[in-house]
mmCIF file of C-alpha atoms in Angstrom:
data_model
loop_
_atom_site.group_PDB
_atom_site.id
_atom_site.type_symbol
_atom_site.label_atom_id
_atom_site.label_comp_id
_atom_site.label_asym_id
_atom_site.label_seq_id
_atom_site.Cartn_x
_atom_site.Cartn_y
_atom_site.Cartn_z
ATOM 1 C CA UNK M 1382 -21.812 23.671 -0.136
ATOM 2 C CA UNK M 1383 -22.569 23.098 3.603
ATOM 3 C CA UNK M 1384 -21.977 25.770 5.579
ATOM 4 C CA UNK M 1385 -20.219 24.473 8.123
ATOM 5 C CA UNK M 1386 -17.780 22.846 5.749
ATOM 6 C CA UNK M 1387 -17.731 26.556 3.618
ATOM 7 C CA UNK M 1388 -16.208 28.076 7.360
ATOM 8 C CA UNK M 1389 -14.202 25.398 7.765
ATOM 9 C CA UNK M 1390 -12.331 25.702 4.520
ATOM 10 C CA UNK M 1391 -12.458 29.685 4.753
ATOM 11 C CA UNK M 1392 -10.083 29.427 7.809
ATOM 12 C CA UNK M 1393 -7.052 27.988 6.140
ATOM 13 C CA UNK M 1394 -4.479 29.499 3.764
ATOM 14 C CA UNK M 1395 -5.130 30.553 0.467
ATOM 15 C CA UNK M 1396 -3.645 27.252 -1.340
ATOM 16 C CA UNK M 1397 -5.107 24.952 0.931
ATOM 17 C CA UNK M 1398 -8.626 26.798 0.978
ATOM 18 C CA UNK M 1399 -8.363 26.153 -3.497
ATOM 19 C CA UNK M 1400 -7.520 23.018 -2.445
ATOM 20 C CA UNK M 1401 -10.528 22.326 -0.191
ATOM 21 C CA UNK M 1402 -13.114 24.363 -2.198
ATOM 22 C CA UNK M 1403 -11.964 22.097 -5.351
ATOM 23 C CA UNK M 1404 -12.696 19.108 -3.095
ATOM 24 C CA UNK M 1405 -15.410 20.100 -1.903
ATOM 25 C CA UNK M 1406 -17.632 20.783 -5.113
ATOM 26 C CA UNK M 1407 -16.925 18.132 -6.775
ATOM 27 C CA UNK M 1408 -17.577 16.136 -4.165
ATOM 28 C CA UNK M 1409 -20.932 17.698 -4.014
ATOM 29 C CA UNK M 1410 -21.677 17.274 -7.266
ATOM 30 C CA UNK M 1411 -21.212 13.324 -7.617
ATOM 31 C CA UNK M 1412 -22.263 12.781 -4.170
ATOM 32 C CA UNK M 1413 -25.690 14.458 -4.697
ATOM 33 C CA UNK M 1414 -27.553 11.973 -1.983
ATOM 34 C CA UNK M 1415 -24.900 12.309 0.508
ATOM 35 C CA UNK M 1416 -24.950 14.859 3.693
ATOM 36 C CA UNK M 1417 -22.039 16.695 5.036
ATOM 37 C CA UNK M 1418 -20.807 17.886 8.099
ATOM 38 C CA UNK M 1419 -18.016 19.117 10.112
ATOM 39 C CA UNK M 1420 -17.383 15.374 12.004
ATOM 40 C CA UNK M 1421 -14.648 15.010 14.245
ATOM 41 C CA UNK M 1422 -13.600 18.749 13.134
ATOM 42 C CA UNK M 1423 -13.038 17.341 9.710
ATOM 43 C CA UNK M 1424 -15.611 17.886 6.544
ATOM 44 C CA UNK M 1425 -16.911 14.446 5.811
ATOM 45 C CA UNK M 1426 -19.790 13.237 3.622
ATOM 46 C CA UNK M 1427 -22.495 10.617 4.837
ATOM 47 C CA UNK M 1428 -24.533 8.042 2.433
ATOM 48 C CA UNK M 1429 -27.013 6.200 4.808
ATOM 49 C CA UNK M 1430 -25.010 7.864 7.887
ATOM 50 C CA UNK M 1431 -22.024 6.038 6.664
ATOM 51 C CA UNK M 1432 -18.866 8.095 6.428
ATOM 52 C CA UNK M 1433 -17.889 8.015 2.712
ATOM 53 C CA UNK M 1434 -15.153 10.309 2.273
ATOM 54 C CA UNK M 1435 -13.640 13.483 3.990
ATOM 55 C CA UNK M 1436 -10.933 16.019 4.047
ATOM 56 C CA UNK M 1437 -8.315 17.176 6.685
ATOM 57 C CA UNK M 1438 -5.356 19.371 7.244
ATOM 58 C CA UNK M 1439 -2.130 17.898 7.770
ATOM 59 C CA UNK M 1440 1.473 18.414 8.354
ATOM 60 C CA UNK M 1441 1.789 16.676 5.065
ATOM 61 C CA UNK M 1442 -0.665 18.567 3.145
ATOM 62 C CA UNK M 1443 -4.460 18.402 2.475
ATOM 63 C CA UNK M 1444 -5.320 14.574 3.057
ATOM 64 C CA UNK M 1445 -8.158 13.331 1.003
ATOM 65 C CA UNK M 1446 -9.503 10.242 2.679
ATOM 66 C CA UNK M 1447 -11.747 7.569 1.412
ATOM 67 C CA UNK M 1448 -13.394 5.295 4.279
ATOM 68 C CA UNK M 1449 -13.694 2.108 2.234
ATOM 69 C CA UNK M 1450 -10.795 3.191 -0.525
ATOM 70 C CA UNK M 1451 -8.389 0.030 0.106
ATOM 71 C CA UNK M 1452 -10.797 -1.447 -1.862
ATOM 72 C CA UNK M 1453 -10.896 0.746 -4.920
ATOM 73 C CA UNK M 1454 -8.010 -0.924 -6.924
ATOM 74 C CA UNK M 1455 -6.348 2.743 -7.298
ATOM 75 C CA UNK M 1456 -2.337 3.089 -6.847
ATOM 76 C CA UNK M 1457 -3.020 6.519 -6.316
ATOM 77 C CA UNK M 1458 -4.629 6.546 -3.002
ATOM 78 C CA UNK M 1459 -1.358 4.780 -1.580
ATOM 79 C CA UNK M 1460 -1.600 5.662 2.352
ATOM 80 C CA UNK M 1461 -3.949 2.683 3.651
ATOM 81 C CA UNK M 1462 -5.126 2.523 7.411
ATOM 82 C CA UNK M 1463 -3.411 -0.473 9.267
ATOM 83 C CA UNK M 1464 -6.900 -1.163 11.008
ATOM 84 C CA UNK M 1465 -9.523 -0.304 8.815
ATOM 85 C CA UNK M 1466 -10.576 -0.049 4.939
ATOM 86 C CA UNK M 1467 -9.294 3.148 4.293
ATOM 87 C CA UNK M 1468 -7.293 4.883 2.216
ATOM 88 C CA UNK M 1469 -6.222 8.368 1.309
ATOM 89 C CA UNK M 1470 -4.104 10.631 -1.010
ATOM 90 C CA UNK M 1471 -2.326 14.264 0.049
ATOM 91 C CA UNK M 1472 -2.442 17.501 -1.645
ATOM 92 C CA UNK M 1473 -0.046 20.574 -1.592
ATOM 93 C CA UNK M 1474 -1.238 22.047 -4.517
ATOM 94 C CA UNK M 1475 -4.759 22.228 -6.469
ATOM 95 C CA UNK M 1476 -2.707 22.024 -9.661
ATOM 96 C CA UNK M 1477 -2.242 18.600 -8.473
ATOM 97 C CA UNK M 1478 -6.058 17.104 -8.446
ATOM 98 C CA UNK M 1479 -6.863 14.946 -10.896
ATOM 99 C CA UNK M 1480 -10.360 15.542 -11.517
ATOM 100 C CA UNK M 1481 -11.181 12.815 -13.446
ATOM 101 C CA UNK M 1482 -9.347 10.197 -11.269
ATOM 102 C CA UNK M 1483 -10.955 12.478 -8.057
ATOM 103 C CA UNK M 1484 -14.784 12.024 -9.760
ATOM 104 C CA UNK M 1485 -13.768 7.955 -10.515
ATOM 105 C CA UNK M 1486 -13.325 7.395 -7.023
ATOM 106 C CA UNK M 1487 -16.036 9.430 -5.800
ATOM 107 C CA UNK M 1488 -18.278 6.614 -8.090
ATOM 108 C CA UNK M 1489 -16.218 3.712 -6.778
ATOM 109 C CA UNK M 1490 -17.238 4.861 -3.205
ATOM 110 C CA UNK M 1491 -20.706 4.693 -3.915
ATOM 111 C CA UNK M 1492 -20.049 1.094 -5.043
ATOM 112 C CA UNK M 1493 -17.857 0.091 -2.807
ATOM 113 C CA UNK M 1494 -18.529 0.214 1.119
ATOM 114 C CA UNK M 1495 -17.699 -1.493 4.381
ATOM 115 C CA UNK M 1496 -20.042 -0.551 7.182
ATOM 116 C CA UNK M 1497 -18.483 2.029 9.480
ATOM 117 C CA UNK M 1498 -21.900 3.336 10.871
ATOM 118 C CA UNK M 1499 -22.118 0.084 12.865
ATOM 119 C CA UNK M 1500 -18.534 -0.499 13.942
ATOM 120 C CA UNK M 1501 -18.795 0.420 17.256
ATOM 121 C CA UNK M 1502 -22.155 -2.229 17.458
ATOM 122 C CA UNK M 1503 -19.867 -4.843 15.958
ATOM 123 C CA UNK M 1504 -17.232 -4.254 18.399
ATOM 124 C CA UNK M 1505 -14.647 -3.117 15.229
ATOM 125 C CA UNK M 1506 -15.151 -5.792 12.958
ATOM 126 C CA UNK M 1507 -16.279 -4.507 9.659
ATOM 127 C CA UNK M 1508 -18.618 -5.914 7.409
ATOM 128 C CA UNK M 1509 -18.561 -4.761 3.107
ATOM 129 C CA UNK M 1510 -22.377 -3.205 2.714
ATOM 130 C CA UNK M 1511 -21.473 -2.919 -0.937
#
């Protein structure tokens, strides 16, 4: 696990740091060509400097977001950006990961991606890479 993102998720409570750690590997381990970093003070992982998918404390809960995840076809990731491609599910509890639907999308966004790393260039019109 990146370092930065180990910190990160050693700072918060005890539920939400199971939480993040359960992310966070199995991320890792089905992302294996992405990088990670802290980005925008948020743990995020990068294929071709494209921002994938990421993690982030909220009043909510744990947010797990997927940058292009609109496009997945999954009921489960059922709060969708009004702008942009994205879409994300929260967490309160690690008893409440799904593994198996967690490692699906995790494929689906290797598949499936609209170019964020040139959004600015494009003046915020996104284009699908994938």
């Amino acid at each position: 696990m990146n370092a930065d993102i180990k910190a990160y998720n050693n700072n918060l409570e005890f539920s939400d740091k199971d939480i993040c750690n359960l992310l966070a590997a199995t991320i890792d381990n089905i992302l294996t060509e992405a990088d990670s970093k802290i980005w925008h003070a948020h743990p995020v992982w990068f294929l071709s400097d494209n921002p994938i998918v990421g993690y982030s404390k909220q009043k909510k809960g744990l947010r797990l977001m997927f940058w292009s995840g609109a496009d997945f076809g999954e009921t489960d990731l059922n709060v969708r950006g009004e702008k942009f491609k994205d879409a994300s599910i929260f967490y309160t509890s690690v008893s409440e990961i799904d593994t198996e639907k967690l490692q699906q999308w995790l494929e689906k966004s290797k598949t499936i991606q609209w170019d964020y790393k040139n959004i600015v260039k494009r003046k915020g019109k996104l284009e699908r890479l994938k």
